[in-house]
Amino acid sequence: EVMVANRTMLVASRRRDAIVTKECLLKFFECKRGKWWRTDDVVCVEQLTHTATGKLSKLTLIGEMKVYKWPGT
């Protein structure tokens, strides 16, 4: 039997000149949020897709993240 748990992921796009790592973002949120409220992983993408109204396209994002492998799995 496969157990599926809800896990949170931060998906971010960074500026080309930015030097930001997954570890850096996790450390930043460590002191800003309670442990139960923190994200489980951080994924940096080239660009976040938006809809015609300027909102994030969640359908596109979900489709892109289907092939994602969680750390330790």
Short mmCIF file of N, CA and C in Angstrom, two decimals:
data_model
loop_
_atom_site.label_atom_id
_atom_site.label_comp_id
_atom_site.label_asym_id
_atom_site.label_seq_id
_atom_site.Cartn_x
_atom_site.Cartn_y
_atom_site.Cartn_z
N GLU A 1 0.84 -1.18 0.00
CA GLU A 1 0.00 0.00 0.00
C GLU A 1 0.88 1.23 0.00
N VAL A 2 0.55 2.17 -0.85
CA VAL A 2 1.34 3.40 -0.97
C VAL A 2 0.70 4.49 -0.13
N MET A 3 1.50 5.10 0.73
CA MET A 3 1.02 6.20 1.55
C MET A 3 1.37 7.51 0.85
N VAL A 4 0.40 8.37 0.69
CA VAL A 4 0.64 9.68 0.08
C VAL A 4 0.42 10.73 1.16
N ALA A 5 1.42 11.53 1.39
CA ALA A 5 1.32 12.58 2.40
C ALA A 5 1.36 13.94 1.72
N ASN A 6 0.70 14.89 2.31
CA ASN A 6 0.78 16.26 1.81
C ASN A 6 2.10 16.85 2.25
N ARG A 7 2.88 17.28 1.28
CA ARG A 7 4.15 17.91 1.58
C ARG A 7 4.20 19.23 0.85
N THR A 8 4.85 20.20 1.45
CA THR A 8 4.92 21.52 0.83
C THR A 8 6.24 21.72 0.11
N MET A 9 6.17 22.50 -0.96
CA MET A 9 7.34 22.78 -1.77
C MET A 9 7.30 24.26 -2.15
N LEU A 10 8.42 24.93 -2.04
CA LEU A 10 8.54 26.30 -2.50
C LEU A 10 9.14 26.26 -3.90
N VAL A 11 8.41 26.81 -4.86
CA VAL A 11 8.91 26.91 -6.24
C VAL A 11 9.21 28.38 -6.47
N ALA A 12 10.46 28.68 -6.81
CA ALA A 12 10.87 30.07 -6.97
C ALA A 12 11.66 30.25 -8.26
N SER A 13 11.54 31.44 -8.80
CA SER A 13 12.41 31.81 -9.93
C SER A 13 13.35 32.88 -9.41
N ARG A 14 14.57 32.82 -9.82
CA ARG A 14 15.53 33.81 -9.32
C ARG A 14 16.03 34.66 -10.48
N ARG A 15 16.44 35.86 -10.12
CA ARG A 15 17.03 36.74 -11.13
C ARG A 15 18.33 36.12 -11.62
N ARG A 16 18.70 36.44 -12.81
CA ARG A 16 19.91 35.86 -13.41
C ARG A 16 21.17 36.16 -12.60
N ASP A 17 21.23 37.33 -11.97
CA ASP A 17 22.43 37.71 -11.22
C ASP A 17 22.39 37.28 -9.75
N ALA A 18 21.30 36.66 -9.33
CA ALA A 18 21.14 36.27 -7.93
C ALA A 18 21.90 34.98 -7.62
N ILE A 19 22.49 34.96 -6.45
CA ILE A 19 23.17 33.76 -5.98
C ILE A 19 22.39 33.26 -4.77
N VAL A 20 21.36 32.48 -5.04
CA VAL A 20 20.50 31.94 -4.00
C VAL A 20 20.44 30.44 -4.16
N THR A 21 20.65 29.75 -3.07
CA THR A 21 20.60 28.29 -3.12
C THR A 21 19.41 27.79 -2.31
N LYS A 22 19.11 26.54 -2.53
CA LYS A 22 18.05 25.87 -1.78
C LYS A 22 18.34 25.93 -0.29
N GLU A 23 19.57 25.65 0.09
CA GLU A 23 19.96 25.65 1.49
C GLU A 23 19.82 27.04 2.11
N CYS A 24 20.17 28.06 1.33
CA CYS A 24 20.07 29.45 1.79
C CYS A 24 18.62 29.82 2.08
N LEU A 25 17.71 29.46 1.19
CA LEU A 25 16.29 29.76 1.40
C LEU A 25 15.71 28.98 2.58
N LEU A 26 16.08 27.71 2.70
CA LEU A 26 15.59 26.92 3.84
C LEU A 26 16.07 27.51 5.16
N LYS A 27 17.32 27.94 5.20
CA LYS A 27 17.88 28.55 6.41
C LYS A 27 17.17 29.87 6.73
N PHE A 28 16.87 30.66 5.68
CA PHE A 28 16.18 31.93 5.87
C PHE A 28 14.81 31.71 6.53
N PHE A 29 14.05 30.75 6.03
CA PHE A 29 12.71 30.49 6.56
C PHE A 29 12.75 29.79 7.91
N GLU A 30 13.87 29.20 8.27
CA GLU A 30 13.99 28.49 9.54
C GLU A 30 13.71 29.40 10.73
N CYS A 31 14.18 30.63 10.66
CA CYS A 31 13.97 31.56 11.78
C CYS A 31 12.73 32.42 11.58
N LYS A 32 12.08 32.32 10.44
CA LYS A 32 10.89 33.14 10.17
C LYS A 32 9.58 32.41 10.42
N ARG A 33 9.59 31.08 10.37
CA ARG A 33 8.37 30.29 10.47
C ARG A 33 8.56 29.15 11.47
N GLY A 34 7.46 28.70 12.04
CA GLY A 34 7.49 27.54 12.91
C GLY A 34 7.82 26.30 12.09
N LYS A 35 8.33 25.28 12.76
CA LYS A 35 8.74 24.05 12.06
C LYS A 35 7.58 23.42 11.29
N TRP A 36 6.39 23.46 11.86
CA TRP A 36 5.21 22.87 11.21
C TRP A 36 4.76 23.66 9.98
N TRP A 37 5.28 24.90 9.82
CA TRP A 37 4.83 25.79 8.76
C TRP A 37 5.86 25.92 7.64
N ARG A 38 7.01 25.31 7.83
CA ARG A 38 8.08 25.43 6.84
C ARG A 38 7.89 24.48 5.67
N THR A 39 8.50 24.84 4.57
CA THR A 39 8.43 24.02 3.37
C THR A 39 9.36 22.82 3.49
N ASP A 40 9.01 21.73 2.82
CA ASP A 40 9.83 20.52 2.84
C ASP A 40 10.98 20.58 1.85
N ASP A 41 10.80 21.35 0.78
CA ASP A 41 11.85 21.43 -0.23
C ASP A 41 11.70 22.72 -1.02
N VAL A 42 12.78 23.11 -1.69
CA VAL A 42 12.81 24.30 -2.53
C VAL A 42 13.27 23.89 -3.92
N VAL A 43 12.55 24.37 -4.93
CA VAL A 43 12.91 24.10 -6.31
C VAL A 43 13.02 25.44 -7.02
N CYS A 44 14.15 25.69 -7.66
CA CYS A 44 14.34 26.91 -8.43
C CYS A 44 14.10 26.60 -9.90
N VAL A 45 13.28 27.41 -10.55
CA VAL A 45 12.96 27.23 -11.96
C VAL A 45 13.41 28.47 -12.72
N GLU A 46 13.57 28.31 -14.03
CA GLU A 46 13.97 29.44 -14.86
C GLU A 46 12.92 30.53 -14.88
N GLN A 47 11.66 30.10 -15.00
CA GLN A 47 10.58 31.05 -15.16
C GLN A 47 9.27 30.45 -14.65
N LEU A 48 8.44 31.28 -14.02
CA LEU A 48 7.12 30.85 -13.59
C LEU A 48 6.12 31.29 -14.66
N THR A 49 5.28 30.37 -15.10
CA THR A 49 4.32 30.66 -16.15
C THR A 49 3.09 31.35 -15.55
N HIS A 50 2.62 32.39 -16.25
CA HIS A 50 1.44 33.13 -15.82
C HIS A 50 0.30 32.96 -16.82
N THR A 51 -0.91 33.15 -16.33
CA THR A 51 -2.10 33.11 -17.19
C THR A 51 -2.26 34.46 -17.88
N ALA A 52 -3.27 34.57 -18.71
CA ALA A 52 -3.52 35.83 -19.43
C ALA A 52 -3.88 36.97 -18.48
N THR A 53 -4.40 36.64 -17.29
CA THR A 53 -4.76 37.68 -16.32
C THR A 53 -3.61 38.02 -15.37
N GLY A 54 -2.46 37.38 -15.56
CA GLY A 54 -1.28 37.68 -14.75
C GLY A 54 -1.11 36.82 -13.51
N LYS A 55 -2.00 35.88 -13.30
CA LYS A 55 -1.88 34.98 -12.14
C LYS A 55 -0.96 33.82 -12.49
N LEU A 56 -0.39 33.20 -11.46
CA LEU A 56 0.44 32.02 -11.71
C LEU A 56 -0.40 30.89 -12.28
N SER A 57 0.11 30.21 -13.26
CA SER A 57 -0.60 29.09 -13.86
C SER A 57 -0.31 27.83 -13.04
N LYS A 58 -1.21 27.52 -12.12
CA LYS A 58 -1.02 26.36 -11.24
C LYS A 58 -1.07 25.05 -12.02
N LEU A 59 -1.90 25.01 -13.06
CA LEU A 59 -1.99 23.79 -13.87
C LEU A 59 -0.65 23.49 -14.54
N THR A 60 -0.02 24.50 -15.09
CA THR A 60 1.29 24.32 -15.72
C THR A 60 2.32 23.91 -14.68
N LEU A 61 2.31 24.56 -13.54
CA LEU A 61 3.26 24.25 -12.47
C LEU A 61 3.10 22.83 -11.97
N ILE A 62 1.87 22.40 -11.76
CA ILE A 62 1.61 21.03 -11.30
C ILE A 62 2.11 20.03 -12.34
N GLY A 63 1.87 20.33 -13.62
CA GLY A 63 2.34 19.44 -14.69
C GLY A 63 3.86 19.33 -14.72
N GLU A 64 4.55 20.45 -14.50
CA GLU A 64 6.01 20.45 -14.50
C GLU A 64 6.57 19.69 -13.30
N MET A 65 5.90 19.74 -12.18
CA MET A 65 6.40 19.14 -10.95
C MET A 65 6.01 17.66 -10.80
N LYS A 66 5.24 17.12 -11.72
CA LYS A 66 4.85 15.70 -11.63
C LYS A 66 6.06 14.77 -11.68
N VAL A 67 7.11 15.16 -12.37
CA VAL A 67 8.29 14.32 -12.50
C VAL A 67 9.30 14.56 -11.36
N TYR A 68 8.96 15.45 -10.45
CA TYR A 68 9.86 15.80 -9.35
C TYR A 68 10.03 14.64 -8.39
N LYS A 69 11.23 14.42 -7.93
CA LYS A 69 11.54 13.39 -6.93
C LYS A 69 11.89 14.06 -5.62
N TRP A 70 11.16 13.74 -4.56
CA TRP A 70 11.43 14.30 -3.25
C TRP A 70 12.76 13.77 -2.72
N PRO A 71 13.50 14.58 -1.98
CA PRO A 71 14.74 14.12 -1.38
C PRO A 71 14.49 12.93 -0.46
N GLY A 72 15.32 11.94 -0.57
CA GLY A 72 15.20 10.76 0.27
C GLY A 72 14.21 9.72 -0.21
N THR A 73 13.68 9.91 -1.43
CA THR A 73 12.74 8.90 -1.95
C THR A 73 13.33 8.16 -3.11
#
